[in-house]
Coordinates of C-alpha atoms in Angstrom, one line a residue:
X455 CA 43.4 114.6 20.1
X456 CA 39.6 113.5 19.6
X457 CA 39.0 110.2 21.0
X458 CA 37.9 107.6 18.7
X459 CA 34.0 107.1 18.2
X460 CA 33.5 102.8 18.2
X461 CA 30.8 102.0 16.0
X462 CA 29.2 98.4 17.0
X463 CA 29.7 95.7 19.8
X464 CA 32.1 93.9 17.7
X465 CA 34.2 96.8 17.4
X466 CA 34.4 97.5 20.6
X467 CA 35.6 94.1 21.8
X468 CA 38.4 94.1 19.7
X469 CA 39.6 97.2 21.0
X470 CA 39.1 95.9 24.4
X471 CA 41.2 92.7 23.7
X472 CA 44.1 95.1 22.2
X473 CA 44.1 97.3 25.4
X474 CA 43.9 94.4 27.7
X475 CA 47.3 92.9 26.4
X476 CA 48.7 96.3 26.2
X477 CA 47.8 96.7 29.8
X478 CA 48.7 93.4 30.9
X479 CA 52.2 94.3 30.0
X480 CA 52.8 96.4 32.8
X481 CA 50.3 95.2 35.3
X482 CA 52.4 94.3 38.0
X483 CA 55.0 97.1 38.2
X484 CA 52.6 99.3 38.6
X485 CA 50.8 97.5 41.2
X486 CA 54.2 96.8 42.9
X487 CA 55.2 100.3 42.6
X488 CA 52.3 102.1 43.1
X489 CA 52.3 103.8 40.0
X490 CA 48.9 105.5 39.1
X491 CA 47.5 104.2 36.0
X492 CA 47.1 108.3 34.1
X493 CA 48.6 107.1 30.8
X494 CA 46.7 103.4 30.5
X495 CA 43.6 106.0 31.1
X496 CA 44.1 108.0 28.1
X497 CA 45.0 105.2 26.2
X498 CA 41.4 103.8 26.8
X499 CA 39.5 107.4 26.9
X500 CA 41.2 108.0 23.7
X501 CA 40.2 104.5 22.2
X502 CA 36.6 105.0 22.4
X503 CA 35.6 102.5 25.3
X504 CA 34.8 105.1 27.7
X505 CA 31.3 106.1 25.5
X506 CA 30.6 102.7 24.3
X507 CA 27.1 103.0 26.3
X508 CA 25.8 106.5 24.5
X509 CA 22.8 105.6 23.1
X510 CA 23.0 105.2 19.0
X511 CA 20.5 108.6 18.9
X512 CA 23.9 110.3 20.1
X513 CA 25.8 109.4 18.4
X514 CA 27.4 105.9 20.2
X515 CA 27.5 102.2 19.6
X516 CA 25.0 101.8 22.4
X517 CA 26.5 98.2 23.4
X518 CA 24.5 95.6 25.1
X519 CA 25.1 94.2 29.0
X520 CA 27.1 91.3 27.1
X521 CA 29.7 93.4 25.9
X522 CA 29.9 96.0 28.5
X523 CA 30.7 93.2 30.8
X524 CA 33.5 91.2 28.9
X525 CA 35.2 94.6 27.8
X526 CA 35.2 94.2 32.0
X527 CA 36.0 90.7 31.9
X528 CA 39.1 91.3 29.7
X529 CA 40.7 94.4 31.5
X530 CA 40.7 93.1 35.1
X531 CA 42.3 90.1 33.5
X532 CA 44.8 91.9 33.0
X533 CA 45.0 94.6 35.7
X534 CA 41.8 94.6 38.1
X535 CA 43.1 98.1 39.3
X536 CA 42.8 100.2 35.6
X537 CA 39.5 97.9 35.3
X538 CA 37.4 99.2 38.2
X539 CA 38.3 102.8 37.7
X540 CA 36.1 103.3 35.1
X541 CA 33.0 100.8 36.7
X542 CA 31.5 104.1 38.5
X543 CA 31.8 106.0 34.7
X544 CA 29.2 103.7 33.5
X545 CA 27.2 103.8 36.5
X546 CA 26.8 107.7 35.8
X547 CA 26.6 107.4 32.4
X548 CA 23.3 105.1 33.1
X549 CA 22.0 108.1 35.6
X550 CA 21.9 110.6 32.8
X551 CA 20.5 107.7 30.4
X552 CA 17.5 107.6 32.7
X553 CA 17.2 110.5 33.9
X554 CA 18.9 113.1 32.2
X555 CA 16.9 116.0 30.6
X556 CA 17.5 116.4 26.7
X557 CA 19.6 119.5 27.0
X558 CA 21.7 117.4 29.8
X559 CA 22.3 114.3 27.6
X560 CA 23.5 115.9 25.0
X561 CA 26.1 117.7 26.8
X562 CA 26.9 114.8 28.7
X563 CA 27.0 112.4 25.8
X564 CA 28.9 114.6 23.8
X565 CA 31.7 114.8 26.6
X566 CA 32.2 111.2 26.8
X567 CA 32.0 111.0 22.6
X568 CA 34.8 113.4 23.3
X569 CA 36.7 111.1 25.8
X570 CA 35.8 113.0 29.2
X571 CA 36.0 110.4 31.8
X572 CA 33.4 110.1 34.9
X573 CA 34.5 109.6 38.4
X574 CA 32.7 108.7 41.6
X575 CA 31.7 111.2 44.9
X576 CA 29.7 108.4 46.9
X577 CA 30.5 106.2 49.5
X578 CA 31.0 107.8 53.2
X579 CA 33.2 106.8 55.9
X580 CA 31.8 106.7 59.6
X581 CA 27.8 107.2 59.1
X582 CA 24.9 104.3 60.2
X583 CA 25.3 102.1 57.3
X584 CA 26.5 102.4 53.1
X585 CA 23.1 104.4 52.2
X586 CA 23.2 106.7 54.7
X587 CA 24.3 109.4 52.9
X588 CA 24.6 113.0 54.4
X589 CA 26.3 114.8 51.7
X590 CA 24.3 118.3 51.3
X591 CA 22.9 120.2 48.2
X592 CA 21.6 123.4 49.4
X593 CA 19.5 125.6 47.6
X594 CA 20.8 129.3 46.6
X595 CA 19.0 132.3 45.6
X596 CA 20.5 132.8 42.6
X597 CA 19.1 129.1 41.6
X598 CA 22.3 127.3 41.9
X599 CA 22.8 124.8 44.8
X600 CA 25.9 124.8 47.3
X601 CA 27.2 120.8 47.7
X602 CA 29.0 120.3 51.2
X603 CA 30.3 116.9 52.3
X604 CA 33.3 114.5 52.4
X605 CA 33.3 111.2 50.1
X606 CA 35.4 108.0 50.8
X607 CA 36.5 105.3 48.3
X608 CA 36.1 107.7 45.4
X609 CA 37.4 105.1 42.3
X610 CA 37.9 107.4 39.6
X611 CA 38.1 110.5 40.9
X612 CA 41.4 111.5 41.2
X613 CA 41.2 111.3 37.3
X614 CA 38.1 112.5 36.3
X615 CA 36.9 115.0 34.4
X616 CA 33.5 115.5 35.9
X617 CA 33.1 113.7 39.5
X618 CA 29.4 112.6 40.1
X619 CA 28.4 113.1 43.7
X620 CA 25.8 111.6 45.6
X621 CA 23.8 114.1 47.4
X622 CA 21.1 114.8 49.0
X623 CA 18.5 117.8 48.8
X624 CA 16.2 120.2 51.1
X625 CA 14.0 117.5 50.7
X626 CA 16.0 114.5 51.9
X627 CA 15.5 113.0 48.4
X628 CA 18.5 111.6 46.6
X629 CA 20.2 113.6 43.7
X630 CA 23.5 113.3 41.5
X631 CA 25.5 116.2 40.9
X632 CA 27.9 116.2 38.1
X633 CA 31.0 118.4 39.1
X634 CA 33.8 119.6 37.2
X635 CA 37.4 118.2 38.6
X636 CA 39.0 121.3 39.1
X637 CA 35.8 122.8 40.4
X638 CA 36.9 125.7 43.5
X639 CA 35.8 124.0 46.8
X640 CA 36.8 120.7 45.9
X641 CA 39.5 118.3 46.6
X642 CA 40.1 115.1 45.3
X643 CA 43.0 113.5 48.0
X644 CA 45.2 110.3 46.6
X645 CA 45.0 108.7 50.5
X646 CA 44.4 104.7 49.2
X647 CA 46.6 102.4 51.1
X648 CA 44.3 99.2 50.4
X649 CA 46.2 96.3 49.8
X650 CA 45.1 95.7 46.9
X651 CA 43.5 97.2 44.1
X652 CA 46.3 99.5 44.8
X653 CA 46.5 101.8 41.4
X654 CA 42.5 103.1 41.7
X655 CA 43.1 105.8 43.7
X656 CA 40.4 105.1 45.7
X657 CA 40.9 107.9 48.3
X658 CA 39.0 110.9 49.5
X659 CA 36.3 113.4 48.1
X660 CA 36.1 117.0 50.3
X661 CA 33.8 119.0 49.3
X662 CA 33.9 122.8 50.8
X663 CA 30.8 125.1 49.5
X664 CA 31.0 123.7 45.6
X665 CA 28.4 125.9 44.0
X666 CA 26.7 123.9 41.0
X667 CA 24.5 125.2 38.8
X668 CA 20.6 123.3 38.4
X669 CA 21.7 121.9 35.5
X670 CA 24.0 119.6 36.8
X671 CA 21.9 117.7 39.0
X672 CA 20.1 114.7 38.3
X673 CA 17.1 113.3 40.0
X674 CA 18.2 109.9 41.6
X675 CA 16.0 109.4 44.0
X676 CA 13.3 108.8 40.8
X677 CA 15.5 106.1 39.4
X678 CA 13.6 103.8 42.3
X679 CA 10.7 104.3 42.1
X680 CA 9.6 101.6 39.5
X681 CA 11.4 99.0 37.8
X682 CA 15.3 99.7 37.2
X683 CA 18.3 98.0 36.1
X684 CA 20.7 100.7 38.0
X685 CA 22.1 97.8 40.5
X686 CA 22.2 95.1 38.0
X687 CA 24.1 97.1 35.8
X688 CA 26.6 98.4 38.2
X689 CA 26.8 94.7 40.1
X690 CA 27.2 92.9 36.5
X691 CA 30.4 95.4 35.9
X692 CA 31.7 94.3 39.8
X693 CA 30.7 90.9 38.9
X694 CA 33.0 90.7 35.3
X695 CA 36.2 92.3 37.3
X696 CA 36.0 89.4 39.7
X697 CA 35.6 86.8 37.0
X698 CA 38.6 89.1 35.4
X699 CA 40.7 89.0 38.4
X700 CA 39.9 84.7 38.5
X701 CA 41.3 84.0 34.7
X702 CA 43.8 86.3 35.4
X703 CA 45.3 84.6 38.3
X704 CA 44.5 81.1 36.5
X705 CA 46.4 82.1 33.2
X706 CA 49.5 83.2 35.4
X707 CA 49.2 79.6 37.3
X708 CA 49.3 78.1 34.2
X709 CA 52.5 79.9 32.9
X710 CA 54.1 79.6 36.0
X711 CA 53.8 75.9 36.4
X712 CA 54.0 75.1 32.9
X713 CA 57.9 77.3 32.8
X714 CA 59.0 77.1 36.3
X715 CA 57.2 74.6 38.8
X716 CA 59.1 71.3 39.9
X717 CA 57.0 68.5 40.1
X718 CA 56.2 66.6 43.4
X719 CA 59.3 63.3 44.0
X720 CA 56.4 61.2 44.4
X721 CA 54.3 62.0 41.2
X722 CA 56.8 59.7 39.5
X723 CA 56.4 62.8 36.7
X724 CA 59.7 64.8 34.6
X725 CA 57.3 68.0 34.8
X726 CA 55.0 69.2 36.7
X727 CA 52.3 69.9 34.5
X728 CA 52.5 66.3 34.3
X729 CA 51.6 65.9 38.0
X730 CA 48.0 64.1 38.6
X731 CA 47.6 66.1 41.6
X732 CA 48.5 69.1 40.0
X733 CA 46.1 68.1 36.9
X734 CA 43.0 67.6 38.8
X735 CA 43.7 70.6 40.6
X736 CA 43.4 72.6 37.5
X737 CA 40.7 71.1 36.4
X738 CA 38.7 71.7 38.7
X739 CA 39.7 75.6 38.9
X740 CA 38.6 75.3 35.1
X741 CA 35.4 74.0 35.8
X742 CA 34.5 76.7 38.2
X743 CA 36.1 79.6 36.4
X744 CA 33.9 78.4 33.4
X745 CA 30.9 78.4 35.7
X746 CA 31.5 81.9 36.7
X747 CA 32.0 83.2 33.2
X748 CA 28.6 81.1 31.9
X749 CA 27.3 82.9 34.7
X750 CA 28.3 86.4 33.7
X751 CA 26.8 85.7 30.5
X752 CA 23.5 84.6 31.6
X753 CA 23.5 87.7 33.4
X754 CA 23.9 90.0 30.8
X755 CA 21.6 88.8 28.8
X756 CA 19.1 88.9 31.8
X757 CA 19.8 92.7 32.3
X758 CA 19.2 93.1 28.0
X759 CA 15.9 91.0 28.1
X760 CA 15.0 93.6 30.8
X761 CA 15.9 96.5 29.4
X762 CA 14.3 95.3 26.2
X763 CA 10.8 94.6 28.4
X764 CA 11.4 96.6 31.6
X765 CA 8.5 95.5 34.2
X766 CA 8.9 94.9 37.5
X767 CA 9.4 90.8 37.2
X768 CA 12.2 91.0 34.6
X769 CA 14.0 94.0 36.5
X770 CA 13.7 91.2 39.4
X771 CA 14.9 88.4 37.2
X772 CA 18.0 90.5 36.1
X773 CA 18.5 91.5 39.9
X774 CA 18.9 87.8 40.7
X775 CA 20.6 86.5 37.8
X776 CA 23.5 89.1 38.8
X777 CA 23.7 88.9 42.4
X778 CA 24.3 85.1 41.4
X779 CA 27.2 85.9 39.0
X780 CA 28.4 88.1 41.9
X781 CA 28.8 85.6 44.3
X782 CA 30.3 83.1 42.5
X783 CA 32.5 85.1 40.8
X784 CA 33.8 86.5 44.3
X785 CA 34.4 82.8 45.4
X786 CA 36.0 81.9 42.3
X787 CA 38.3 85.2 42.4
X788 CA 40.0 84.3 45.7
X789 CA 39.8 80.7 45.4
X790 CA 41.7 80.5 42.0
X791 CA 43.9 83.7 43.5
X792 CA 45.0 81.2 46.3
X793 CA 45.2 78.3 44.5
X794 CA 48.0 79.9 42.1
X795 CA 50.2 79.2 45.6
X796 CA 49.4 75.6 45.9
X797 CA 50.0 74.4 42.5
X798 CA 53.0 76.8 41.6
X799 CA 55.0 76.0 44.4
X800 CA 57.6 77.7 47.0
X801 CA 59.1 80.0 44.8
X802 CA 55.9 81.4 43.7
X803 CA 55.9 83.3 47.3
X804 CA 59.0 85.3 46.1
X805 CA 57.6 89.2 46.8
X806 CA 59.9 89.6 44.3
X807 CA 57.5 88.0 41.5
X808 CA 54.8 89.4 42.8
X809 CA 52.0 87.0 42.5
X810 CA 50.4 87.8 45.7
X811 CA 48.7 90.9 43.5
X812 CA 46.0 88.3 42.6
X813 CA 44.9 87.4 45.9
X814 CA 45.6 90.7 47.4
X815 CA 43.2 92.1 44.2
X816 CA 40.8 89.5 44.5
X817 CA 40.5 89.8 48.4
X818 CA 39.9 93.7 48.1
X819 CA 37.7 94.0 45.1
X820 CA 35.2 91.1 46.6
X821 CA 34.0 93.4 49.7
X822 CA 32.5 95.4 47.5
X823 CA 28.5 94.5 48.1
X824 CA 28.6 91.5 50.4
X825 CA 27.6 88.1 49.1
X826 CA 25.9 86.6 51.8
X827 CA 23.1 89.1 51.5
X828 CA 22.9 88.4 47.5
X829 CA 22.6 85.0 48.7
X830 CA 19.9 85.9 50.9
X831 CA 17.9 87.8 48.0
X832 CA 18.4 84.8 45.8
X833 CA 16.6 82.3 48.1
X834 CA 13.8 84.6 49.0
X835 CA 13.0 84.8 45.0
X836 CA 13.1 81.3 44.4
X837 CA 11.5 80.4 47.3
X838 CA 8.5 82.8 48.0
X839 CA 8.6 84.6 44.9
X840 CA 10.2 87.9 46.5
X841 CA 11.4 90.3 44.3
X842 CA 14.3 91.8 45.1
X843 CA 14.5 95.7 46.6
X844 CA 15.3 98.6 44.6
X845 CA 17.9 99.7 46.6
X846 CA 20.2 100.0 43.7
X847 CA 23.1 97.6 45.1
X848 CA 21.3 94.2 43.9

């Protein structure tokens, strides 16, 4: 079956919210169980959300930083696991955007019109640091290049249709390939055992000799060398599954206290929603979850002033407005994750109920990128006017 083509922003957040409370439904078994998310995934390739960023010239709704990110916002409030699977797909969707040939964006564009889904060959286990990447594409005579290499952390991948790798040439500079799934020298191993974040299959890459033809690979190493809104982008997607994984674990507080919770013999109170202690405590998780999600918003509108006017200072403006949504959203992710335990109560440590999923979520997702060096980039631009590097992870 075709997938459905969205037509506008406001089209595509109402399919969102749909999926989200679909999703929601089952959240937890499948987190408990370990149970791989394949048909939630063709539920939302089929819906439509998966090309909401083709440009309108191809045929998509072309949807701005705003709605990419609460399409985010919403799925990881309901399962943070299904939300981060596709967070490398739009990555890769905004390598071909930039720079793509023609003839290669409209293949690629028409796939994901069609519903193909993009995984994610990048991060590697046991080299100097996260950009030392020594994944090889080697030239053949033929014209085609051979790709050899092992990829850890691969979100995405074990589902993918086309798995872009992160590569690099003769030359040392940085290039994409876009390789098929079920292409011969590859193999995509489900070995995840993270503690949370459990249903993204976020295991290992192998690549053997993977012949891939020229027109497959992507120049990425040109996607820094001016301005570029390829780690805002990516960050504000990390960014909105954090603030996801913070309402989710609030809204679930909130239940549970509200059905379940005893209140305190001192508070003097019949429930314990009517606790004071409990009452302030939730106010002030409210207060900083709406911080976090008036942040998100000011950094999406940062990344579409940008990309509206891309120079070099408002590439550096969106930069900083996301690493600060970052950071606040990871603080708020495991603060409101732990605080569902305080206010709830005893019983709320039942394995059985499962609430831990939140923290154990929150904890895992927030080591992506650390803060402290976001933090570090923000104070160097406010106070000596540094612009942030193009490193594409800022």
């Amino acid at each position: 079956m075709p997938a459905h083509v969205i037509a506008d922003d406001q089209e595509a957040l109402a399919v969102a919210r749909a999926l989200a409370e679909e999703f929601r439904a089952g959240a937890s078994e499948r987190d408990r169980e370990r149970r791989l998310p394949r048909a939630e995934l063709e539920r939302l390739s089929a819906s439509g959300l998966l090309a909401v960023t083709v440009p309108a010239a191809h045929g998509g709704a072309d949807v701005g930083a705003g709605t990419l990110a609460e399409i985010f916002r919403l799925l990881a409030s309901a399962d943070p696991s299904l939300a981060q699977i596709p967070q490398s797909h739009f990555v890769y969707v905004n390598v071909i955007r930039r720079q793509g040939t023609d003839g290669q964006r409209r293949f690629f564009f028409g796939e994901l019109l069609a519903g193909r889904r993009l995984g994610n060959a990048q991060s590697e286990a046991g080299t100097r640091h996260v950009q030392d990447i020594r994944t090889r594409l080697t030239p053949r005579p033929d014209g085609s290049l051979l790709l050899t290499g092992e990829k850890h952390y691969s979100t995405g991948a074990l589902f993918a249709d086309w798995i872009p790798v992160l590569a690099r040439a003769a030359d040392d500079a940085l290039h994409v390939a876009y390789v098929p799934r079920d292409a011969p020298g590859l193999t995509v191993v489900d070995d995840w055992d993270g503690m949370g974040q459990r249903t993204t299959a976020s295991g290992t890459v192998r690549l053997t000799g993977v012949v891939v033809p020229a027109d497959r690979v992507l120049p990425h190493h040109l996607t820094f060398r001016g301005p570029q809104l390829h780690g805002a982008t990516a960050q504000l997607l990390h960014a909105a599954i954090d603030v996801g994984i913070a309402d989710g674990a609030l809204a679930e507080a909130v239940s549970f206290v509200r059905t379940r919770s005893r209140p305190w013999f001192e508070s003097g109170a019949d429930t314990a929603a009517e606790d004071p202690l409990v009452i302030q405590r939730f106010g002030e998780l409210g207060v900083t979850t709406r911080a976090s999600r008036a942040l998100l918003r000011e950094a999406a509108r940062a990344v579409e002033e940008a990309r509206a006017d891309l120079t070099d200072d408002t590439a550096a403006e969106a930069s900083v407005a996301v690493a600060a949504a970052k950071a606040h959203a990871a603080r708020t992710a495991v603060e409101a994750a732990d605080a569902l335990f305080d206010l709830a109560g005893t019983r709320s440590a039942l394995d059985s109920l499962n609430l831990h999923r939140h923290w154990r979520d929150a904890r895992t997702h927030t080591l992506h990128d650390p803060a402290r060096w976001k933090i570090q980039h923000i104070g160097r631009h406010l106070l000596n006017g540094t612009r942030p590097p193009r490193h594409g992870l800022l």
